[in-house]
Structures are given as C-alpha cells and as structure tokens.
Amino acid sequence: AVSQPTTNGTLSLKKIPIHLQSSQNRVLIKNGKIVNDDAIFKADIYVEDGIIKDVGPHLIVPGGVKTIDANGFFVLPGGIDTHTHMNATFMNAKTADDFYSGTRAALAGGTTTIMDFVLTEKGQSLIESFKKYRSQSDGLACCDYTFRVVIPEFIKGKTDSEMDTLVREHGINSFKLFMAYKDVLMLRDDDLINVLIKCRQLGALPVVHAENGDIIDYNIRKLKNMGITGPEGHLQSRPEEVEAEAVTRITTMANQVNCPVYIVHVNSKSAADAIVEARKRGCLVYGEPIAAGIGSDGTHYFNKCWQHAAGHVMSPPLRPDRSTSEHLINMLASGQLQTIGSDHCVFKTADKARGMKDFSMIPNGVNGVEERLMILWEKAVRPGKLDPRQFVAITSTNAAKIFNLYPRKGRLAKGSDADLVIWGPKPHVIRAENHNSNGDFNIFEGTQVSFGPLVVISNGRVVFDENGLHVVQGSGRFLPCAPNSSFLWHSIRDRERTLPIRIDRDGKDEQQQQQPNQQQ
Ligand code: URP
Ligand code: ZN
Ligand code: ZN
Ligand code: ZN
C-alpha cells in the first residue's frame, strides 16, 4: 500500500488535471538497473496514473503502453532536494526563480521533489505567510514540493499556537530556525529553546541555520572599519568556528530538551565535525551539506572580478580549504551526514550588486537545484567514494524518511509515486548559458560532468528526455507531511520515559522512588 501521509486536520490535496493522465498515463521502463538505497537489481517498472504499479523481471503489461528501454542504464528514485528557496524575498532582493522556473530546473537535473521554505518576518502571521507561499506555488510548480515554515520570533501563545495549526491542519512537519541574520531572522537561545520544546511536543523537526549571528555582526563592523568592502569580507566575517560553535550550541539545546535537530547547509569541516561530536554526546542530529560545498569552494571570494566573487556569496560561506569537499563526501559516505540539498536561492547579478560597496548587503544565495545530482555523482560516485545505493540514500531516500514521505517518495517499489530518473552517461560542461534557472551566473561554470538524467518521470509523466523539458505548469502538488516520522521520533518518545532521579530523604516512601530506565 502507498503510504499517504495525513494530518489530523483537513487538507485540500490538489488533484492532477485529468488531461495529464490521459495521454501517457501508462509507462513501462524495461530492463533498467533499479537502484534503491538497499539494493541494485535488473527489472522492469510499470507505471499507471502516477503510481508504480509493479516492479519485476519481464513484466506483462496491457497494450498501448509507452515503453522506454533503460537497458544499460540506472533507474533511480527521483531526487529530493531538501533545501530550495523559490519565489523568495531575502535581503531586500527577489530570487530569480519562481516555482515554475525553479521546478523546471529541478526536473532537468533529475529532482522530482523540492523542500522549500516559507520565509516570514517578525510580526507576520505564520499561517498567512504559509497561505501566501501556497498561492505562489500552487498552479506554478511542475514537480511536487513541501514547505518548512521559518520562525523569526517566539511569542508565547501566538507562535506556538500557529505552529500547532500548521502541523495539524496544513501539512507542515518541520520548522526553520536561524541562529544568524541578527535583528532580522536570528533567534536568541531562549527563543530557540522555546521553539525546540514546541517542535518536540508536535513531533515536528527543527531545521537550523547554524552560525553565530552576534559574532558575525561584530566581524562585519570590524572588517568594514578596516576598509574591507568586497566579497572577501563575507568569508572573513564568518570563519569556520563561527559555524561550528552554533552547531555545538543548537545540538546541545536540542539534546537538553530531547528534540531531534537537522542542520541545513553544513558548509565546513569544523561544522561537520561538530555534528559528529554532538552524536557522540547522544544527540539525535542530522546534517545536510549542499551541492555548492561539494562542487565549488571559497577561494572564489578572493577573485579579482567582483561579480564572480559575489556570485559565490552564500551563508555559511564556501570554504577556501579545498579539502572541505572531500571531507563532506567522506562523511556522507560514512553516514555521518545524511542528505544533500542545493540551497538554490538565486539572485541575478544586478541584485547581487546591491552589495557592491558593502559585502554585508550582497543577497546571500547560489544555484544548484539542477546540478545537485550531477555534481554529487561526479565528485563522489565516479571516484568510488559512494556507490549508487548510497547516492540514492543521500539524494532521496534519507530525506523521505526524515521528512516522513517514505516510501511514497525515495523508493522504487510497488505503490510508490512514479517519480524516477533514468540515469546514465551524459558528458557535458556546466554553463550558465545552458542552465534552466533564470539566474545569470552558475557557480559550477566550467565543471565537466560525466553522468546525468537521460529521462525524468514525475508523477508518471515523462517530463524530460533527449528532446528537453516537457513540463506542465501547475502539475506539481503540495505534499502534506505528517508529524512524528518514526525514523526520528520513536527513539525520542522512548527517551521521554526516562525520568530524572529524585532521592527521597524522609525515608517514608522508598518504594515509590523512580529510577531511570526502570520505567515500562
Ligand atoms: O546564503 C544562503 N544560504 N541563502 C539562503 C538563505 C539561507 O540562509 O538558507
Ligand atoms: Zn540558511
Ligand atoms: Zn568573473
Ligand atoms: Zn537556504
């Protein structure tokens, strides 16, 4: 049976328009090397009405079915990009990609689900912001998507109640917290703790931007006083330990309130190591590096060309230490980091130019929704650091499990959504002039990749093949995500039963003493 996440409240799941299903609602993919996170095997996949109906050798199917020969190629679950920002206004600039151009780019790269963010400002209603984002994504998105709602402040009785409603009625099972962007989005420790407590209560996962905003603010002022105004100042205001400190702090707070935590855009060796250290302390923590951190580096901030350097400005910054990429890949391979996102948050060069005289005004963000799979394959699978099963785990399965979409997404099996990618040799050089994003710069410019998506199927429809994209605007669905994913919350609920020790010193009721680990 298909696992269809539901929430306690009512949800209006958008129906796929009928015309999408009529012409090519039945597809047979023959003889591919099916890759799941736990196995590779040769089989056919039969798809009907957006769902995988069968997986097995030599399937017998009805006549008139569109057949694709995948002999010699891999067939992967469609990628899940755990981190995108489409149609966002951030640092006074509007992203170049909306949900139409952004999801087209995603599909062209083999990603069939994006996890985006509802950005809110202090004083705004979280629910109103969510509805606004829905109105700008429904009807435009060409692939399925989910939202995480940003919590920019914690007002007792208001924020917690809105979080409640979002989880119970609107299919939200994750909230984003910022420890950076002082005075705008940054939460102080007591607010972080309040949000973590509420998340634990709801079974919703906090996803955290971990950088120390106060120190960054101090460093920015210091560097500007020294006359440093260019993008190199962005890097120097946010050293690795500023990222690692925040990882240590948030994992400590999360562990103390017994809440799992997910660190977005892990962009340094120090931050990745801080995650490992947190896990050694017993924290339930997940880590997401991004394509840019695997396929680019922070030496570009010193480039003489301002546009080139500013094009790489994102937070946390890419690191000039060129061994960072390999370190992050090794940690993905060993299971210390679990997913990969793109943090696709693209600003045109003209918008980046807001920070021409002041690096702290350069809108933060880079591309990657289209390149994510190809970059990881090139940098990690080709050199033998990851095998194809691990690649699938990192690019889709783990995300589906963590965000409670498994096995509807992230797996090629009977009953799962028919989101899949035929993957094989496709040597080309990444260039901004050929990419599908509306952005005019590509941080992977000039990178040679050898493999890529040959055919992409989203909700049972061929949306990308050798003739290019065949998307239908608005065919992507908002995916409501239920809270309490058992992959995270089972152990948390068990931990909740461990009570603190109380020593009874009046000698009367020793039998009633509760000792840890003796509860049922
Ligand atoms: O620089 C970045 N990462 N821009 C997008 C917003 C965020 O912090 O994720
Ligand atoms: Zn962030
Ligand atoms: Zn340049
Ligand atoms: Zn982001």
XYZ file of C-alpha atoms and ligand atoms in Angstrom:
532
model
C 0.000 0.000 0.000
C 1.118 3.530 -0.638
C 1.954 5.444 2.459
C -0.066 8.609 2.159
C 0.902 10.990 4.923
C -2.124 12.521 6.522
C -2.540 15.012 9.270
C -5.265 15.251 11.825
C -6.923 18.193 10.126
C -8.496 18.686 6.761
C -6.298 19.171 3.753
C -7.113 20.010 0.206
C -4.680 17.962 -1.838
C -4.574 19.407 -5.322
C -5.764 16.954 -7.972
C -3.628 16.397 -11.038
C -5.591 17.723 -14.003
C -7.143 14.852 -15.975
C -5.505 15.780 -19.289
C -2.146 14.972 -17.743
C -3.216 11.449 -17.107
C -4.997 10.713 -20.335
C -2.286 10.647 -22.984
C 0.666 8.980 -21.314
C -0.648 7.687 -18.020
C 0.896 4.255 -18.563
C 4.635 3.826 -18.927
C 6.846 0.739 -18.926
C 10.544 1.161 -18.205
C 12.265 -2.007 -19.339
C 15.494 -3.667 -18.281
C 16.974 -0.896 -16.164
C 19.341 -1.333 -13.250
C 16.951 -0.359 -10.454
C 18.732 1.366 -7.600
C 17.223 1.683 -4.141
C 19.155 2.603 -1.014
C 19.472 -1.090 -0.124
C 19.731 -2.938 -3.449
C 20.559 -2.810 -7.146
C 18.738 -5.242 -9.408
C 17.682 -5.585 -13.004
C 13.924 -5.242 -13.516
C 11.081 -3.542 -15.359
C 8.950 -0.847 -13.766
C 5.333 -0.388 -14.753
C 3.682 2.948 -14.029
C 0.000 3.791 -14.163
C -1.737 7.023 -13.183
C 1.297 8.414 -11.410
C 1.939 5.361 -9.256
C 4.414 2.489 -9.624
C 2.117 -0.485 -10.181
C 4.762 -3.150 -10.419
C 8.492 -3.790 -10.280
C 9.900 -7.086 -11.515
C 11.544 -9.007 -14.332
C 9.785 -9.255 -17.723
C 6.526 -7.606 -16.688
C 3.461 -8.359 -18.813
C 1.551 -5.127 -19.293
C -1.552 -4.007 -21.253
C -1.168 -2.914 -24.879
C -0.688 0.714 -25.879
C 1.767 1.440 -23.120
C 4.600 3.884 -23.693
C 7.754 1.773 -23.376
C 11.210 3.072 -22.547
C 14.226 0.830 -22.924
C 16.564 1.503 -19.993
C 18.917 -1.377 -20.766
C 22.406 -0.480 -19.577
C 21.236 2.495 -17.503
C 20.446 3.067 -13.864
C 16.891 3.823 -12.755
C 16.843 5.941 -9.593
C 14.085 7.338 -7.393
C 13.568 10.987 -8.344
C 15.829 13.280 -6.365
C 14.534 15.105 -3.302
C 16.170 18.478 -2.850
C 15.920 19.176 0.873
C 16.664 22.873 0.545
C 15.414 25.402 -2.013
C 14.193 28.995 -1.983
C 11.873 29.727 -4.903
C 9.969 32.973 -5.183
C 11.601 34.292 -2.032
C 12.338 37.843 -0.982
C 15.524 37.786 1.026
C 17.938 40.578 1.972
C 15.726 43.046 0.057
C 16.010 41.142 -3.194
C 13.718 38.766 -5.045
C 15.035 35.392 -6.178
C 15.383 34.950 -9.939
C 13.495 31.652 -9.853
C 9.851 31.228 -9.005
C 8.137 27.880 -8.580
C 7.812 27.474 -12.346
C 11.382 28.138 -13.479
C 12.825 26.634 -10.306
C 10.980 23.330 -10.587
C 11.725 23.125 -14.329
C 15.405 23.386 -13.446
C 14.936 20.763 -10.726
C 13.341 18.293 -13.167
C 16.033 18.880 -15.791
C 18.535 17.729 -13.169
C 16.603 14.651 -12.006
C 14.999 16.172 -8.911
C 11.267 15.498 -8.652
C 10.528 16.882 -5.166
C 11.740 20.113 -3.622
C 11.520 21.107 0.019
C 11.134 24.865 0.117
C 10.720 27.449 2.877
C 8.034 29.882 3.917
C 10.041 32.961 4.859
C 8.302 35.149 7.395
C 9.252 38.354 9.113
C 8.734 39.337 12.713
C 5.171 40.464 13.296
C 3.740 38.436 10.417
C 1.319 35.582 10.880
C 2.977 32.257 10.091
C -0.278 30.916 8.706
C -0.860 33.925 6.468
C 2.716 33.626 5.175
C 2.179 29.940 4.501
C -1.011 30.671 2.568
C 0.755 33.363 0.574
C 3.502 30.923 -0.409
C 0.907 28.319 -1.357
C -0.795 30.854 -3.608
C 2.555 31.466 -5.346
C 3.482 27.815 -5.733
C 0.188 26.042 -6.484
C -0.542 26.490 -10.151
C 3.121 27.140 -10.967
C 5.202 24.227 -9.661
C 5.993 21.475 -12.153
C 7.135 18.951 -9.539
C 5.934 18.052 -6.050
C 7.023 20.193 -3.125
C 6.797 20.672 0.618
C 7.326 23.645 2.894
C 9.158 24.288 6.123
C 7.985 27.439 7.903
C 10.580 29.890 9.223
C 10.073 31.016 12.844
C 11.538 34.541 13.123
C 10.416 35.178 16.724
C 8.767 33.308 19.563
C 5.732 34.948 21.110
C 4.168 32.691 23.700
C 0.518 31.969 22.984
C 0.839 33.124 19.365
C 3.847 31.450 17.734
C 3.252 28.119 19.458
C -0.436 28.181 18.608
C 0.297 28.921 14.941
C 2.877 26.123 14.873
C 0.170 23.865 16.222
C -2.268 24.802 13.472
C 0.356 24.462 10.750
C 1.161 20.921 11.840
C -2.385 19.801 12.491
C -4.127 21.427 9.555
C -1.631 22.427 6.895
C 0.740 19.505 6.368
C 3.815 21.143 7.932
C 6.134 18.831 9.874
C 9.268 20.937 10.045
C 10.222 24.484 11.049
C 13.313 26.521 10.151
C 15.246 28.403 12.798
C 18.014 30.919 12.135
C 20.937 31.485 14.503
C 22.333 34.134 12.107
C 20.976 37.291 10.386
C 20.929 39.332 13.586
C 17.962 41.658 14.118
C 16.127 40.087 11.178
C 15.683 36.327 11.487
C 18.061 35.361 14.292
C 16.563 33.722 17.365
C 18.225 34.058 20.761
C 18.852 30.965 22.863
C 15.713 31.243 24.996
C 13.566 31.550 21.877
C 15.413 28.665 20.241
C 14.699 26.565 23.312
C 11.014 27.514 23.275
C 10.716 26.539 19.624
C 12.589 23.278 20.203
C 10.231 22.392 23.056
C 7.215 23.108 20.856
C 8.712 21.071 18.000
C 9.235 18.111 20.317
C 5.659 18.356 21.509
C 4.353 18.425 17.923
C 6.720 15.800 16.505
C 7.969 18.414 14.033
C 11.619 18.587 13.034
C 13.542 21.835 13.617
C 15.899 22.575 10.718
C 18.552 25.059 11.682
C 20.822 27.605 10.019
C 23.764 27.337 12.400
C 26.069 30.366 12.561
C 26.685 32.740 15.457
C 24.909 35.929 14.340
C 26.326 38.138 17.103
C 29.919 37.321 16.225
C 29.227 37.786 12.514
C 27.732 41.198 13.277
C 30.854 42.160 15.237
C 33.164 40.880 12.492
C 31.292 42.746 9.761
C 31.681 46.037 11.628
C 35.344 45.333 12.320
C 36.136 44.453 8.697
C 34.268 47.449 7.303
C 36.159 49.727 9.698
C 39.333 48.295 8.210
C 38.150 49.268 4.742
C 37.194 45.797 3.557
C 34.024 46.142 1.494
C 34.325 43.349 -1.132
C 33.012 39.757 -1.092
C 36.239 38.570 0.609
C 34.805 40.325 3.680
C 31.807 37.997 3.601
C 34.081 34.986 4.021
C 36.261 36.616 6.650
C 33.286 37.694 8.756
C 32.108 34.084 9.053
C 35.048 31.797 9.934
C 34.535 28.061 10.339
C 34.423 28.153 14.125
C 31.517 30.605 13.968
C 29.571 27.895 12.147
C 30.847 25.076 14.380
C 30.020 26.949 17.605
C 26.401 27.313 16.529
C 26.202 23.602 15.653
C 27.515 22.714 19.107
C 25.104 25.146 20.778
C 21.940 24.075 18.931
C 22.696 20.364 19.273
C 23.274 20.883 22.990
C 19.983 22.749 23.392
C 18.095 20.192 21.298
C 19.569 17.320 23.282
C 18.669 19.007 26.571
C 15.015 19.368 25.559
C 15.076 15.923 23.922
C 14.318 17.079 20.392
C 15.965 15.848 17.187
C 17.565 18.553 15.069
C 18.563 18.876 11.414
C 21.420 21.184 10.417
C 20.981 22.724 6.953
C 23.820 23.698 4.615
C 26.722 22.199 6.594
C 29.480 24.065 4.811
C 32.716 23.442 6.685
C 34.836 20.631 8.055
C 34.524 22.154 11.540
C 30.719 22.201 11.442
C 30.591 18.652 10.118
C 32.949 17.540 12.881
C 30.783 19.335 15.460
C 27.875 17.175 14.278
C 29.926 14.034 14.852
C 30.886 15.257 18.318
C 27.233 16.013 19.101
C 26.270 12.498 18.079
C 28.942 11.138 20.420
C 27.150 13.025 23.206
C 23.930 11.211 22.293
C 22.249 13.970 20.251
C 19.830 12.922 17.547
C 21.167 15.161 14.806
C 21.062 15.096 11.009
C 23.311 17.044 8.666
C 22.810 18.345 5.134
C 25.749 19.570 3.060
C 24.899 21.272 -0.217
C 25.933 20.862 -3.831
C 27.927 24.113 -3.775
C 30.029 22.877 -0.874
C 30.798 19.678 -2.807
C 31.368 21.213 -6.244
C 32.811 24.648 -5.520
C 34.925 26.333 -2.820
C 35.598 29.610 -1.073
C 38.763 30.596 -2.940
C 36.414 32.391 -5.354
C 35.763 35.131 -2.771
C 39.268 36.393 -3.496
C 38.656 36.571 -7.250
C 39.538 39.985 -8.726
C 36.239 40.065 -10.591
C 33.587 41.441 -8.191
C 30.675 39.729 -9.961
C 32.429 36.390 -9.895
C 33.235 36.670 -6.186
C 29.757 37.981 -5.286
C 28.189 35.170 -7.296
C 29.563 32.757 -4.691
C 28.240 34.671 -1.682
C 26.073 32.431 0.439
C 25.894 31.660 4.150
C 27.612 29.876 5.717
C 30.280 30.754 3.149
C 32.041 28.221 0.960
C 35.445 27.459 2.434
C 38.826 28.234 0.861
C 40.134 24.980 2.369
C 39.987 22.818 -0.748
C 39.825 19.585 1.221
C 36.350 20.565 2.520
C 34.504 18.861 -0.331
C 36.262 15.538 0.194
C 35.700 15.752 3.952
C 31.955 16.305 3.463
C 31.791 13.455 0.932
C 33.599 11.108 3.313
C 31.087 11.995 5.982
C 28.176 11.341 3.633
C 29.764 8.003 2.745
C 30.174 7.019 6.392
C 26.621 8.039 7.287
C 27.719 10.956 9.488
C 25.854 13.333 7.156
C 22.584 12.120 5.684
C 21.238 14.248 2.844
C 22.308 16.781 0.260
C 20.410 19.939 -0.619
C 21.159 22.714 -3.042
C 20.073 25.777 -1.046
C 19.090 27.019 -4.503
C 18.495 30.707 -3.783
C 19.443 32.527 -6.949
C 19.864 36.276 -7.319
C 20.659 37.964 -10.590
C 23.951 39.820 -10.846
C 22.042 43.113 -10.841
C 20.555 42.198 -7.462
C 23.855 40.971 -6.046
C 25.129 44.460 -6.981
C 23.186 45.916 -4.042
C 26.245 44.954 -2.062
C 28.795 46.459 -4.466
C 30.049 48.853 -1.788
C 29.258 46.700 1.251
C 29.659 42.927 1.254
C 27.089 42.551 4.050
C 24.405 43.818 1.652
C 25.076 41.205 -1.072
C 21.977 38.991 -1.186
C 23.079 35.556 0.024
C 22.460 32.597 -2.224
C 23.704 30.374 -5.026
C 22.285 27.900 -7.559
C 22.266 24.098 -7.502
C 18.770 22.648 -7.884
C 19.594 21.446 -11.417
C 23.222 20.473 -10.793
C 22.937 18.757 -7.383
C 22.746 15.134 -8.563
C 25.300 15.531 -11.341
C 27.803 17.250 -9.039
C 27.490 14.594 -6.329
C 27.799 11.780 -8.855
C 30.858 13.392 -10.435
C 32.649 14.213 -7.189
C 31.619 11.195 -5.124
C 30.374 8.233 -7.184
C 32.863 8.430 -10.050
C 35.909 8.391 -7.767
C 34.389 5.492 -5.849
C 33.606 7.312 -2.598
C 29.897 6.473 -2.835
C 28.228 3.572 -4.587
C 24.930 4.111 -6.445
C 22.878 2.830 -3.486
C 24.473 5.361 -1.170
C 23.923 8.008 -3.826
C 20.198 7.207 -3.782
C 20.102 7.216 0.021
C 21.708 10.656 0.127
C 19.805 12.243 -2.755
C 16.315 10.967 -1.914
C 15.681 8.066 0.494
C 17.102 9.593 3.662
C 15.231 12.842 3.073
C 11.986 10.939 2.520
C 12.493 9.104 5.804
C 13.486 12.164 7.824
C 10.619 14.300 6.497
C 8.059 11.471 6.618
C 7.436 10.926 2.920
C 8.817 7.383 2.791
C 8.104 5.090 0.946
C 5.803 7.271 -1.102
C 8.965 9.125 -2.168
C 12.582 7.980 -2.122
C 11.955 4.396 -3.206
C 11.247 2.478 -6.401
C 8.635 -0.026 -5.265
C 5.069 -1.035 -5.923
C 2.772 1.676 -4.568
C 5.319 4.484 -4.520
C 4.830 7.677 -6.511
C 6.145 7.309 -10.039
C 8.980 9.809 -9.717
C 12.027 8.294 -11.332
C 15.120 9.049 -13.291
C 16.876 7.040 -15.970
C 20.482 7.900 -15.273
C 23.482 7.298 -17.465
C 26.497 8.720 -19.272
C 25.897 12.311 -20.378
C 29.242 14.079 -20.601
C 28.924 17.850 -20.705
C 30.270 21.035 -19.206
C 28.010 23.034 -16.890
C 27.434 26.542 -18.225
C 25.113 29.356 -17.164
C 24.146 29.847 -20.805
C 22.648 26.324 -20.880
C 21.103 26.026 -17.444
C 17.348 26.187 -16.868
C 17.378 28.549 -13.895
C 16.521 32.194 -14.560
C 19.811 33.128 -12.892
C 22.598 34.632 -14.998
C 25.511 33.043 -13.127
C 26.403 29.455 -12.318
C 28.799 28.591 -9.509
C 29.650 25.321 -11.283
C 30.584 27.153 -14.505
C 33.080 25.070 -16.477
C 32.676 21.920 -14.395
C 32.839 18.788 -16.522
C 30.311 16.138 -15.508
C 30.040 12.669 -16.996
C 26.656 11.349 -15.894
C 23.196 12.855 -15.767
C 19.469 12.281 -16.188
C 18.505 10.849 -19.587
C 14.775 10.589 -18.870
C 12.907 12.049 -15.911
C 9.425 10.910 -14.932
C 7.433 12.974 -12.472
C 4.074 11.729 -11.225
C 4.053 9.153 -14.001
C 4.701 11.602 -16.842
C 7.847 11.908 -18.929
C 8.882 15.491 -18.192
C 12.426 15.378 -19.527
C 14.116 13.358 -22.264
C 16.538 13.793 -25.150
C 14.236 16.456 -26.613
C 14.380 18.520 -23.434
C 11.702 19.515 -20.929
C 8.003 18.724 -21.336
C 6.652 20.133 -18.102
C 3.109 21.184 -17.325
C 2.846 24.324 -15.245
C 0.959 23.636 -12.039
C 1.165 19.843 -12.249
C 3.336 19.687 -9.121
C 1.466 19.036 -5.889
C 1.967 20.375 -2.423
C 2.794 17.313 -0.307
C 1.326 17.494 3.170
C 3.817 15.949 5.595
C 2.591 14.243 8.737
C 4.471 14.818 12.003
C 6.148 12.132 14.123
C 8.171 10.368 11.434
C 9.015 7.090 13.142
C 12.601 7.330 11.871
C 13.190 10.237 14.254
C 10.569 10.226 16.911
C 10.466 6.612 18.011
C 13.685 6.932 19.993
C 12.738 10.412 21.233
C 9.487 9.105 22.698
C 11.407 6.270 24.353
C 13.850 8.778 25.821
C 10.915 10.769 27.219
C 10.162 7.885 29.559
C 13.486 8.273 31.307
C 12.756 10.413 34.361
C 15.273 12.342 36.442
C 16.407 10.824 39.714
C 14.747 12.065 42.884
C 16.219 10.968 46.190
C 13.583 10.730 48.879
C 15.268 11.673 52.141
C 12.306 11.495 54.532
C 12.516 7.681 54.467
C 8.778 7.125 54.055
C 8.052 6.117 50.508
C 11.149 4.437 49.203
C 9.097 2.035 47.093
C 7.790 4.912 45.020
C 11.248 6.061 44.018
C 11.535 6.294 40.296
C 14.870 5.348 38.883
C 15.890 5.991 35.328
C 15.482 3.106 32.880
C 13.118 1.255 35.186
C 10.007 2.665 33.595
C 7.835 0.403 31.487
O 23.019 32.059 1.662
C 22.004 31.402 1.803
N 22.091 30.227 2.375
N 20.828 31.898 1.357
C 19.575 31.341 1.533
C 19.017 31.596 2.884
C 19.555 30.631 3.897
O 20.240 31.064 4.798
O 19.304 29.441 3.770
Zn 20.276 29.253 5.885
Zn 34.379 36.911 -13.488
Zn 18.684 28.285 2.494
